[in-house]
PDB file of C-alpha atoms in Angstrom:
ATOM      1  CA  MET A 176    -101.514 -24.333  11.428  1.00 43.00           C
ATOM      2  CA  GLY A 177     -98.185 -22.612  10.982  1.00 46.00           C
ATOM      3  CA  LEU A 178     -94.938 -23.469  12.688  1.00 50.00           C
ATOM      4  CA  ASP A 179     -95.458 -21.036  15.543  1.00 50.00           C
ATOM      5  CA  SER A 180     -99.136 -21.663  16.160  1.00 50.00           C
ATOM      6  CA  LYS A 181    -100.613 -22.661  19.520  1.00 51.00           C
ATOM      7  CA  LYS A 182    -103.529 -24.821  20.412  1.00 54.00           C
ATOM      8  CA  ASP A 183    -105.548 -24.216  23.519  1.00 54.00           C
ATOM      9  CA  VAL A 184    -106.956 -27.389  24.917  1.00 52.00           C
ATOM     10  CA  HIS A 185    -109.494 -27.266  27.729  1.00 51.00           C
ATOM     11  CA  LEU A 186    -109.854 -30.427  29.733  1.00 54.00           C
ATOM     12  CA  ASP A 187    -112.805 -30.900  32.011  1.00 56.00           C
ATOM     13  CA  GLY A 188    -113.083 -33.454  34.695  1.00 60.00           C
ATOM     14  CA  PRO A 189    -111.870 -34.199  38.192  1.00 61.00           C
ATOM     15  CA  GLY A 190    -108.139 -33.644  38.722  1.00 61.00           C
ATOM     16  CA  SER A 191    -107.510 -32.427  35.194  1.00 60.00           C
ATOM     17  CA  VAL A 192    -105.918 -29.274  33.952  1.00 55.00           C
ATOM     18  CA  SER A 193    -108.353 -26.587  32.960  1.00 61.00           C
ATOM     19  CA  ARG A 194    -106.137 -25.168  30.236  1.00 67.00           C
ATOM     20  CA  LEU A 195    -103.205 -26.717  28.344  1.00 62.00           C
ATOM     21  CA  GLU A 196    -101.149 -24.941  25.689  1.00 67.00           C
ATOM     22  CA  VAL A 197     -99.666 -27.132  22.970  1.00 66.00           C
ATOM     23  CA  LEU A 198     -96.855 -25.536  21.010  1.00 63.00           C
ATOM     24  CA  GLU A 199     -96.393 -26.802  17.504  1.00 66.00           C
ATOM     25  CA  GLY A 200     -93.317 -26.382  15.391  1.00 63.00           C
ATOM     26  CA  PRO A 201     -89.698 -27.396  15.524  1.00 63.00           C
ATOM     27  CA  SER A 202     -88.812 -29.369  18.621  1.00 64.00           C
ATOM     28  CA  GLY A 203     -85.423 -27.719  19.032  1.00 65.00           C
ATOM     29  CA  ARG A 204     -83.648 -30.831  17.818  1.00 74.00           C
ATOM     30  CA  ARG A 205     -81.543 -30.184  14.806  1.00 83.00           C
ATOM     31  CA  VAL A 206     -81.661 -32.730  12.021  1.00 87.00           C
ATOM     32  CA  ARG A 207     -78.280 -32.962  10.301  1.00 91.00           C
ATOM     33  CA  SER A 208     -77.538 -34.574   6.991  1.00 92.00           C
ATOM     34  CA  GLU A 209     -75.004 -37.387   6.733  1.00 91.00           C
ATOM     35  CA  ALA A 210     -72.649 -35.047   4.842  1.00 91.00           C
ATOM     36  CA  GLU A 211     -72.887 -32.392   7.577  1.00 93.00           C
ATOM     37  CA  ARG A 212     -72.133 -34.983  10.269  1.00 93.00           C
ATOM     38  CA  ALA A 213     -69.173 -36.231   8.240  1.00 92.00           C
ATOM     39  CA  ARG A 214     -67.785 -32.675   7.909  1.00 92.00           C
ATOM     40  CA  ILE A 215     -68.121 -32.079  11.665  1.00 94.00           C
ATOM     41  CA  VAL A 216     -66.486 -35.430  12.489  1.00 93.00           C
ATOM     42  CA  ALA A 217     -63.645 -34.713  10.047  1.00 91.00           C
ATOM     43  CA  GLU A 218     -63.105 -31.309  11.654  1.00 93.00           C
ATOM     44  CA  SER A 219     -63.005 -32.928  15.099  1.00 92.00           C
ATOM     45  CA  LEU A 220     -60.253 -35.294  13.917  1.00 91.00           C
ATOM     46  CA  LEU A 221     -57.904 -32.569  12.677  1.00 90.00           C
ATOM     47  CA  PRO A 222     -54.602 -32.359  14.587  1.00 87.00           C
ATOM     48  CA  GLY A 223     -54.993 -30.035  17.565  1.00 89.00           C
ATOM     49  CA  ALA A 224     -58.799 -29.946  17.323  1.00 91.00           C
ATOM     50  CA  GLN A 225     -60.753 -30.174  20.564  1.00 93.00           C
ATOM     51  CA  VAL A 226     -64.064 -31.990  20.323  1.00 94.00           C
ATOM     52  CA  ALA A 227     -65.767 -29.628  22.790  1.00 95.00           C
ATOM     53  CA  GLU A 228     -64.801 -26.568  20.714  1.00 95.00           C
ATOM     54  CA  VAL A 229     -65.928 -28.177  17.452  1.00 95.00           C
ATOM     55  CA  ALA A 230     -69.228 -29.177  19.050  1.00 95.00           C
ATOM     56  CA  ARG A 231     -69.839 -25.680  20.417  1.00 95.00           C
ATOM     57  CA  LYS A 232     -69.028 -24.141  17.021  1.00 94.00           C
ATOM     58  CA  HIS A 233     -71.643 -26.323  15.293  1.00 94.00           C
ATOM     59  CA  GLY A 234     -74.310 -26.232  18.010  1.00 92.00           C
ATOM     60  CA  ALA A 235     -73.842 -29.890  18.933  1.00 94.00           C
ATOM     61  CA  THR A 236     -72.633 -31.702  22.024  1.00 94.00           C
ATOM     62  CA  ARG A 237     -69.328 -33.500  22.215  1.00 94.00           C
ATOM     63  CA  TRP A 238     -71.226 -36.724  22.961  1.00 95.00           C
ATOM     64  CA  GLN A 239     -73.034 -36.386  19.642  1.00 95.00           C
ATOM     65  CA  ILE A 240     -69.687 -36.077  17.865  1.00 95.00           C
ATOM     66  CA  TYR A 241     -68.314 -39.119  19.703  1.00 95.00           C
ATOM     67  CA  ASP A 242     -71.481 -41.013  18.739  1.00 95.00           C
ATOM     68  CA  TRP A 243     -71.152 -39.958  15.073  1.00 94.00           C
ATOM     69  CA  ARG A 244     -67.506 -41.061  15.100  1.00 93.00           C
ATOM     70  CA  ARG A 245     -68.507 -44.440  16.506  1.00 92.00           C
ATOM     71  CA  ARG A 246     -71.225 -44.893  13.883  1.00 93.00           C
ATOM     72  CA  PHE A 247     -68.928 -43.901  11.002  1.00 91.00           C
ATOM     73  CA  ARG A 248     -66.281 -46.284  12.373  1.00 90.00           C
ATOM     74  CA  GLN A 249     -68.805 -49.155  12.605  1.00 90.00           C
ATOM     75  CA  ARG A 250     -69.738 -48.649   8.964  1.00 90.00           C
ATOM     76  CA  GLY A 251     -66.077 -48.669   7.939  1.00 86.00           C
ATOM     77  CA  LEU A 252     -66.038 -44.988   7.018  1.00 84.00           C
ATOM     78  CA  LEU A 253     -63.437 -44.175   9.683  1.00 80.00           C
ATOM     79  CA  PRO A 254     -60.348 -46.152  10.651  1.00 74.00           C
ATOM     80  CA  ALA A 255     -60.642 -48.156  13.878  1.00 69.00           C
ATOM     81  CA  CYS A 256     -58.344 -45.717  15.664  1.00 61.00           C
ATOM     82  CA  GLU A 257     -58.592 -42.111  14.570  1.00 49.00           C
ATOM     83  CA  ALA A 258     -55.495 -41.080  16.530  1.00 50.00           C
ATOM     84  CA  SER A 259     -52.821 -40.071  14.080  1.00 54.00           C
ATOM     85  CA  GLN A 260     -49.587 -41.984  14.003  1.00 57.00           C
ATOM     86  CA  PRO A 261     -46.600 -40.154  15.455  1.00 61.00           C
ATOM     87  CA  THR A 262     -44.458 -38.371  12.923  1.00 69.00           C
ATOM     88  CA  PHE A 263     -40.708 -38.380  13.179  1.00 73.00           C
ATOM     89  CA  ALA A 264     -38.217 -35.852  11.901  1.00 75.00           C
ATOM     90  CA  PRO A 265     -35.430 -37.328   9.792  1.00 77.00           C
ATOM     91  CA  LEU A 266     -31.989 -37.515  11.369  1.00 74.00           C
ATOM     92  CA  VAL A 267     -29.483 -35.474   9.389  1.00 74.00           C
ATOM     93  CA  VAL A 268     -25.787 -35.817  10.159  1.00 72.00           C
ATOM     94  CA  GLY A 269     -23.777 -32.841   8.929  1.00 69.00           C
ATOM     95  CA  GLY A 270     -20.401 -34.533   8.678  1.00 65.00           C
ATOM     96  CA  ALA A 271     -18.581 -37.697   9.611  1.00 63.00           C
ATOM     97  CA  LEU A 272     -18.718 -38.466  13.273  1.00 60.00           C
ATOM     98  CA  GLU A 273     -15.357 -38.207  14.922  1.00 65.00           C
ATOM     99  CA  GLU A 274     -14.309 -40.663  17.545  1.00 65.00           C
ATOM    100  CA  ARG A 275     -14.244 -38.671  20.698  1.00 64.00           C
ATOM    101  CA  GLN A 276     -12.184 -39.473  23.723  1.00 66.00           C
ATOM    102  CA  ALA A 277     -14.232 -39.698  26.875  1.00 63.00           C
ATOM    103  CA  PRO A 278     -12.861 -37.318  29.478  1.00 63.00           C
ATOM    104  CA  ALA A 279     -10.832 -39.079  32.130  1.00 64.00           C
ATOM    105  CA  ILE A 280     -12.834 -39.539  35.291  1.00 71.00           C
ATOM    106  CA  LYS A 281     -10.958 -38.697  38.412  1.00 80.00           C
ATOM    107  CA  LEU A 282     -11.091 -41.213  41.239  1.00 79.00           C
ATOM    108  CA  GLU A 283     -10.555 -40.121  44.825  1.00 82.00           C
ATOM    109  CA  ILE A 284     -10.283 -42.645  47.683  1.00 81.00           C
ATOM    110  CA  ALA A 285      -9.891 -41.542  51.294  1.00 81.00           C
ATOM    111  CA  ILE A 286      -8.386 -43.996  53.763  1.00 79.00           C
ATOM    112  CA  GLY A 287      -8.257 -42.331  57.143  1.00 77.00           C
ATOM    113  CA  ASP A 288      -6.306 -39.112  56.688  1.00 79.00           C
ATOM    114  CA  ILE A 289      -4.703 -40.295  53.416  1.00 80.00           C
ATOM    115  CA  VAL A 290      -6.364 -39.391  50.085  1.00 80.00           C
ATOM    116  CA  LEU A 291      -5.492 -41.344  46.928  1.00 80.00           C
ATOM    117  CA  ARG A 292      -6.242 -39.518  43.666  1.00 82.00           C
ATOM    118  CA  THR A 293      -6.058 -41.211  40.291  1.00 82.00           C
ATOM    119  CA  ASP A 294      -8.092 -41.615  37.112  1.00 78.00           C
ATOM    120  CA  THR A 295     -10.171 -44.623  36.142  1.00 75.00           C
ATOM    121  CA  ALA A 296      -7.605 -45.746  33.606  1.00 76.00           C
ATOM    122  CA  ILE A 297      -5.618 -47.362  36.417  1.00 79.00           C
ATOM    123  CA  ASP A 298      -5.472 -51.151  36.314  1.00 81.00           C
ATOM    124  CA  ALA A 299      -7.648 -52.830  38.982  1.00 82.00           C
ATOM    125  CA  GLU A 300      -4.773 -55.039  40.198  1.00 85.00           C
ATOM    126  CA  GLN A 301      -2.483 -52.065  40.501  1.00 84.00           C
ATOM    127  CA  LEU A 302      -5.146 -50.099  42.423  1.00 81.00           C
ATOM    128  CA  SER A 303      -5.621 -53.030  44.854  1.00 83.00           C
ATOM    129  CA  ARG A 304      -1.908 -53.130  45.603  1.00 83.00           C
ATOM    130  CA  VAL A 305      -1.775 -49.371  46.284  1.00 81.00           C
ATOM    131  CA  ILE A 306      -4.795 -49.565  48.639  1.00 80.00           C
ATOM    132  CA  ARG A 307      -3.225 -52.498  50.547  1.00 81.00           C
ATOM    133  CA  VAL A 308       0.011 -50.567  50.957  1.00 80.00           C
ATOM    134  CA  LEU A 309      -1.830 -47.450  52.181  1.00 77.00           C
ATOM    135  CA  ARG A 310      -3.833 -49.461  54.742  1.00 77.00           C
ATOM    136  CA  ALA A 311      -0.693 -51.192  55.990  1.00 77.00           C
ATOM    137  CA  SER A 312       1.125 -47.858  56.418  1.00 72.00           C
ATOM    138  CA  ARG A 313      -1.442 -46.416  58.809  1.00 66.00           C
TER     139      ARG A 313
END
């Protein structure tokens, strides 16, 4: 019989089917070579590749590709982690770095209706004395 041939089977007896069609030929399952699986797995591991798209392109399911990856990994044909290592851009400094002065931060303290304005370069002891004087003058 050819690949597309049919067989008619007639079953007689109580509770049986009177006619059964048996289709012979390919089952619909695709048999892929090891090399073809390897190519599909390699394509799925390319940067930016999506397993679902690769599977659809090759008429497979993403679970098949994950299974093939696992099997290749178990046999040592794939690294344990197929995720690529992060790549870093080199740091290039155009010229010598100059020492920059940090801008002076302004400090504003309100005590009642009196406002004291200074920068943070003021000595802590000196600032304490000024605050004590302002509080005493109220």
